[in-house]
mmCIF file of C-alpha atoms in Angstrom:
data_model
loop_
_atom_site.group_PDB
_atom_site.id
_atom_site.type_symbol
_atom_site.label_atom_id
_atom_site.label_comp_id
_atom_site.label_asym_id
_atom_site.label_seq_id
_atom_site.Cartn_x
_atom_site.Cartn_y
_atom_site.Cartn_z
ATOM 1 C CA UNK A 1 0.000 0.000 0.000
ATOM 2 C CA UNK A 2 1.383 3.394 -1.004
ATOM 3 C CA UNK A 3 0.654 6.495 1.068
ATOM 4 C CA UNK A 4 1.167 10.079 -0.040
ATOM 5 C CA UNK A 5 1.806 13.140 2.086
ATOM 6 C CA UNK A 6 0.126 16.388 1.160
ATOM 7 C CA UNK A 7 2.738 19.017 0.329
ATOM 8 C CA UNK A 8 2.890 21.837 2.867
ATOM 9 C CA UNK A 9 2.471 25.208 1.183
ATOM 10 C CA UNK A 10 2.060 28.807 2.213
ATOM 11 C CA UNK A 11 -1.136 30.770 1.735
ATOM 12 C CA UNK A 12 -1.016 34.205 0.138
ATOM 13 C CA UNK A 13 -3.041 37.377 0.621
ATOM 14 C CA UNK A 14 -2.504 39.730 -2.315
ATOM 15 C CA UNK A 15 -4.013 43.194 -2.000
ATOM 16 C CA UNK A 16 -4.396 46.634 -3.477
ATOM 17 C CA UNK A 17 -3.766 49.797 -1.492
ATOM 18 C CA UNK A 18 -6.086 50.696 1.405
ATOM 19 C CA UNK A 19 -8.436 47.765 0.835
ATOM 20 C CA UNK A 20 -8.969 46.321 4.323
ATOM 21 C CA UNK A 21 -6.005 43.967 4.367
ATOM 22 C CA UNK A 22 -4.941 45.078 7.849
ATOM 23 C CA UNK A 23 -8.250 43.877 9.257
ATOM 24 C CA UNK A 24 -8.121 40.639 7.301
ATOM 25 C CA UNK A 25 -4.597 39.962 8.567
ATOM 26 C CA UNK A 26 -5.646 40.751 12.128
ATOM 27 C CA UNK A 27 -8.412 38.182 11.888
ATOM 28 C CA UNK A 28 -6.341 35.515 10.138
ATOM 29 C CA UNK A 29 -3.499 35.739 12.666
ATOM 30 C CA UNK A 30 -5.853 34.140 15.202
ATOM 31 C CA UNK A 31 -5.788 30.888 13.227
ATOM 32 C CA UNK A 32 -2.575 30.878 11.118
ATOM 33 C CA UNK A 33 0.923 32.356 11.345
ATOM 34 C CA UNK A 34 0.383 35.668 9.503
ATOM 35 C CA UNK A 35 3.261 37.663 7.999
ATOM 36 C CA UNK A 36 2.421 41.237 6.962
ATOM 37 C CA UNK A 37 4.510 42.821 4.212
ATOM 38 C CA UNK A 38 7.883 41.278 5.105
ATOM 39 C CA UNK A 39 10.835 42.538 3.064
ATOM 40 C CA UNK A 40 11.643 38.970 2.013
ATOM 41 C CA UNK A 41 9.729 35.698 2.175
ATOM 42 C CA UNK A 42 12.259 32.909 1.616
ATOM 43 C CA UNK A 43 12.829 32.393 5.355
ATOM 44 C CA UNK A 44 9.143 32.135 6.286
ATOM 45 C CA UNK A 45 8.126 28.627 7.425
ATOM 46 C CA UNK A 46 5.878 26.701 5.077
ATOM 47 C CA UNK A 47 2.268 26.626 6.179
ATOM 48 C CA UNK A 48 2.206 30.339 6.972
ATOM 49 C CA UNK A 49 0.086 33.053 5.387
ATOM 50 C CA UNK A 50 1.888 35.956 3.732
ATOM 51 C CA UNK A 51 0.679 39.382 2.653
ATOM 52 C CA UNK A 52 3.450 40.474 0.266
ATOM 53 C CA UNK A 53 4.559 44.060 -0.203
ATOM 54 C CA UNK A 54 3.411 45.899 -3.312
ATOM 55 C CA UNK A 55 6.781 45.335 -4.982
ATOM 56 C CA UNK A 56 6.284 41.570 -4.605
ATOM 57 C CA UNK A 57 2.782 41.381 -6.103
ATOM 58 C CA UNK A 58 4.244 40.298 -9.446
ATOM 59 C CA UNK A 59 4.996 36.917 -7.854
ATOM 60 C CA UNK A 60 1.314 35.930 -7.695
ATOM 61 C CA UNK A 61 1.320 33.781 -10.862
ATOM 62 C CA UNK A 62 4.510 32.011 -9.797
ATOM 63 C CA UNK A 63 4.189 31.105 -6.100
ATOM 64 C CA UNK A 64 2.574 27.869 -4.993
ATOM 65 C CA UNK A 65 -0.289 27.736 -2.550
ATOM 66 C CA UNK A 66 -3.825 29.013 -2.222
ATOM 67 C CA UNK A 67 -4.305 32.733 -2.780
ATOM 68 C CA UNK A 68 -6.792 35.470 -1.968
ATOM 69 C CA UNK A 69 -6.896 38.782 -3.806
ATOM 70 C CA UNK A 70 -8.511 41.600 -1.820
ATOM 71 C CA UNK A 71 -9.154 44.662 -3.961
ATOM 72 C CA UNK A 72 -11.339 47.729 -4.390
ATOM 73 C CA UNK A 73 -13.408 48.486 -7.484
ATOM 74 C CA UNK A 74 -11.689 51.206 -9.447
ATOM 75 C CA UNK A 75 -13.936 54.166 -8.460
ATOM 76 C CA UNK A 76 -13.568 53.219 -4.798
ATOM 77 C CA UNK A 77 -9.836 52.620 -5.230
ATOM 78 C CA UNK A 78 -9.264 56.075 -6.663
ATOM 79 C CA UNK A 79 -11.393 57.468 -3.854
ATOM 80 C CA UNK A 80 -9.122 55.689 -1.376
ATOM 81 C CA UNK A 81 -6.051 57.177 -3.078
ATOM 82 C CA UNK A 82 -7.584 60.626 -2.690
ATOM 83 C CA UNK A 83 -8.342 59.982 0.992
ATOM 84 C CA UNK A 84 -4.666 59.116 1.463
ATOM 85 C CA UNK A 85 -3.659 62.417 -0.143
ATOM 86 C CA UNK A 86 -2.035 60.816 -3.169
ATOM 87 C CA UNK A 87 -1.881 63.201 -6.109
ATOM 88 C CA UNK A 88 -0.607 61.183 -9.077
ATOM 89 C CA UNK A 89 -3.918 59.409 -9.561
ATOM 90 C CA UNK A 90 -3.214 58.372 -13.146
ATOM 91 C CA UNK A 91 -0.009 56.538 -12.218
ATOM 92 C CA UNK A 92 -1.660 54.868 -9.222
ATOM 93 C CA UNK A 93 -4.567 53.816 -11.425
ATOM 94 C CA UNK A 94 -2.202 52.312 -13.992
ATOM 95 C CA UNK A 95 -0.503 50.480 -11.099
ATOM 96 C CA UNK A 96 -3.922 49.125 -10.096
ATOM 97 C CA UNK A 97 -4.452 47.921 -13.684
ATOM 98 C CA UNK A 98 -1.083 46.144 -13.638
ATOM 99 C CA UNK A 99 -1.929 44.409 -10.367
ATOM 100 C CA UNK A 100 -5.264 43.142 -11.694
ATOM 101 C CA UNK A 101 -3.653 41.874 -14.884
ATOM 102 C CA UNK A 102 -1.139 39.995 -12.748
ATOM 103 C CA UNK A 103 -3.830 38.444 -10.539
ATOM 104 C CA UNK A 104 -5.683 37.294 -13.653
ATOM 105 C CA UNK A 105 -2.703 35.051 -14.406
ATOM 106 C CA UNK A 106 -2.604 33.489 -10.923
ATOM 107 C CA UNK A 107 -4.177 30.118 -10.186
ATOM 108 C CA UNK A 108 -5.965 28.754 -7.113
ATOM 109 C CA UNK A 109 -7.085 32.288 -6.244
ATOM 110 C CA UNK A 110 -10.353 33.857 -5.126
ATOM 111 C CA UNK A 111 -11.137 37.561 -5.569
ATOM 112 C CA UNK A 112 -12.847 39.521 -2.803
ATOM 113 C CA UNK A 113 -14.074 43.089 -3.234
ATOM 114 C CA UNK A 114 -13.374 45.281 -0.221
ATOM 115 C CA UNK A 115 -16.879 46.659 0.223
ATOM 116 C CA UNK A 116 -18.217 43.086 0.332
ATOM 117 C CA UNK A 117 -15.688 42.315 3.063
ATOM 118 C CA UNK A 118 -16.538 45.406 5.091
ATOM 119 C CA UNK A 119 -20.280 44.728 4.842
ATOM 120 C CA UNK A 120 -20.024 41.048 5.796
ATOM 121 C CA UNK A 121 -16.862 40.384 7.756
ATOM 122 C CA UNK A 122 -18.068 37.067 9.155
ATOM 123 C CA UNK A 123 -19.187 35.638 5.819
ATOM 124 C CA UNK A 124 -16.058 36.829 4.033
ATOM 125 C CA UNK A 125 -13.558 35.540 6.562
ATOM 126 C CA UNK A 126 -15.342 32.165 6.558
ATOM 127 C CA UNK A 127 -14.944 32.080 2.763
ATOM 128 C CA UNK A 128 -11.243 32.859 3.133
ATOM 129 C CA UNK A 129 -10.539 30.208 5.779
ATOM 130 C CA UNK A 130 -12.498 27.625 3.785
ATOM 131 C CA UNK A 131 -10.438 28.432 0.687
ATOM 132 C CA UNK A 132 -7.207 28.355 2.666
ATOM 133 C CA UNK A 133 -8.282 25.095 4.362
ATOM 134 C CA UNK A 134 -7.411 26.424 7.808
ATOM 135 C CA UNK A 135 -9.418 26.509 11.055
ATOM 136 C CA UNK A 136 -12.182 29.133 11.190
ATOM 137 C CA UNK A 137 -11.728 32.490 12.895
ATOM 138 C CA UNK A 138 -13.923 32.391 15.976
ATOM 139 C CA UNK A 139 -13.650 35.993 17.207
ATOM 140 C CA UNK A 140 -14.124 38.768 14.641
ATOM 141 C CA UNK A 141 -14.505 41.638 17.113
ATOM 142 C CA UNK A 142 -11.478 43.427 15.645
ATOM 143 C CA UNK A 143 -13.970 44.412 12.920
ATOM 144 C CA UNK A 144 -15.498 46.734 15.517
ATOM 145 C CA UNK A 145 -12.285 48.691 16.092
ATOM 146 C CA UNK A 146 -9.575 50.586 14.222
ATOM 147 C CA UNK A 147 -7.150 47.699 13.957
ATOM 148 C CA UNK A 148 -4.563 49.806 12.083
ATOM 149 C CA UNK A 149 -3.544 51.224 15.452
ATOM 150 C CA UNK A 150 -2.431 47.765 16.586
ATOM 151 C CA UNK A 151 -0.914 45.975 13.557
ATOM 152 C CA UNK A 152 2.761 46.573 12.841
ATOM 153 C CA UNK A 153 3.563 46.053 9.162
ATOM 154 C CA UNK A 154 6.855 45.190 7.532
ATOM 155 C CA UNK A 155 7.990 42.711 10.177
ATOM 156 C CA UNK A 156 10.527 40.646 8.274
ATOM 157 C CA UNK A 157 11.473 38.192 10.999
ATOM 158 C CA UNK A 158 8.223 37.591 12.875
ATOM 159 C CA UNK A 159 4.529 37.058 12.187
ATOM 160 C CA UNK A 160 2.127 39.596 13.650
ATOM 161 C CA UNK A 161 0.661 38.984 17.081
ATOM 162 C CA UNK A 162 -2.445 40.685 18.375
ATOM 163 C CA UNK A 163 -4.246 40.402 21.698
ATOM 164 C CA UNK A 164 -7.934 39.667 21.836
ATOM 165 C CA UNK A 165 -9.930 42.601 20.511
ATOM 166 C CA UNK A 166 -11.428 45.019 23.048
ATOM 167 C CA UNK A 167 -15.032 44.458 24.017
ATOM 168 C CA UNK A 168 -17.783 46.566 22.535
ATOM 169 C CA UNK A 169 -17.736 48.794 19.480
ATOM 170 C CA UNK A 170 -15.137 51.483 18.864
ATOM 171 C CA UNK A 171 -15.405 54.764 17.011
ATOM 172 C CA UNK A 172 -14.160 53.242 13.730
ATOM 173 C CA UNK A 173 -15.510 49.913 12.449
ATOM 174 C CA UNK A 174 -15.203 47.817 9.301
ATOM 175 C CA UNK A 175 -18.249 49.470 7.744
ATOM 176 C CA UNK A 176 -16.449 52.820 7.910
ATOM 177 C CA UNK A 177 -14.061 51.448 5.297
ATOM 178 C CA UNK A 178 -16.796 51.252 2.654
ATOM 179 C CA UNK A 179 -16.354 53.661 -0.254
ATOM 180 C CA UNK A 180 -19.501 53.744 -2.385
ATOM 181 C CA UNK A 181 -18.427 53.483 -6.052
ATOM 182 C CA UNK A 182 -21.477 55.437 -7.211
ATOM 183 C CA UNK A 183 -20.640 58.243 -4.821
ATOM 184 C CA UNK A 184 -17.031 58.151 -5.998
ATOM 185 C CA UNK A 185 -18.175 58.432 -9.616
ATOM 186 C CA UNK A 186 -19.991 61.656 -8.744
ATOM 187 C CA UNK A 187 -16.537 63.262 -8.432
ATOM 188 C CA UNK A 188 -15.640 64.466 -11.943
ATOM 189 C CA UNK A 189 -11.939 63.678 -11.640
ATOM 190 C CA UNK A 190 -12.666 60.087 -10.650
ATOM 191 C CA UNK A 191 -15.382 59.625 -13.263
ATOM 192 C CA UNK A 192 -13.166 60.871 -16.086
ATOM 193 C CA UNK A 193 -10.322 58.537 -15.133
ATOM 194 C CA UNK A 194 -12.579 55.515 -14.668
ATOM 195 C CA UNK A 195 -14.352 56.127 -18.000
ATOM 196 C CA UNK A 196 -10.978 56.339 -19.715
ATOM 197 C CA UNK A 197 -9.792 53.064 -18.161
ATOM 198 C CA UNK A 198 -13.046 51.290 -19.022
ATOM 199 C CA UNK A 199 -12.480 52.236 -22.645
ATOM 200 C CA UNK A 200 -8.804 51.342 -22.586
ATOM 201 C CA UNK A 201 -9.079 48.029 -20.709
ATOM 202 C CA UNK A 202 -12.450 46.443 -21.562
ATOM 203 C CA UNK A 203 -11.382 43.025 -20.223
ATOM 204 C CA UNK A 204 -11.221 44.518 -16.710
ATOM 205 C CA UNK A 205 -14.442 46.502 -16.950
ATOM 206 C CA UNK A 206 -16.295 44.309 -14.450
ATOM 207 C CA UNK A 207 -13.841 45.477 -11.774
ATOM 208 C CA UNK A 208 -14.332 49.138 -12.670
#
């Protein structure tokens, strides 16, 4: 009788800018070793979950393991760029296009839109853990607080560690991260850029 051992692989969380990845990482670290934007990944033990830095997103089609892509629709993404005070919106939008093209070439990947995540944290995180084939996240109360104040990013030599979330509901919750794409399109600068990209990249229109 021949037995086979399932190969141990990492999981990957690929993201666009300001899309809710900090919250998703904070939830996932309760059930898997979660590495947030490490400078390098070669030293990370297999079986971990990694959120790569933006400069490593090009690896998505090449790395092994199950993947999640968390992104914003283009009007909401440009709105997020504006909230962050970024001024070169055309370049950032072209970067967003490049990221989506890259994710289209990746396998074993599910796509999650940020507003869907913010509206239904429990349902979304269950979808993610099912896809990753890891234990479920029992406590999602970090969704009721501004988790960015607690997650340190760019730790190259350690996964993130968070205490249990505070009780109750804070002043900033997951739903505050929603950016309505229709409202964003009411801003002429956003609408003009989105319309241009829809014309230029019709294969990505459903994400715009």
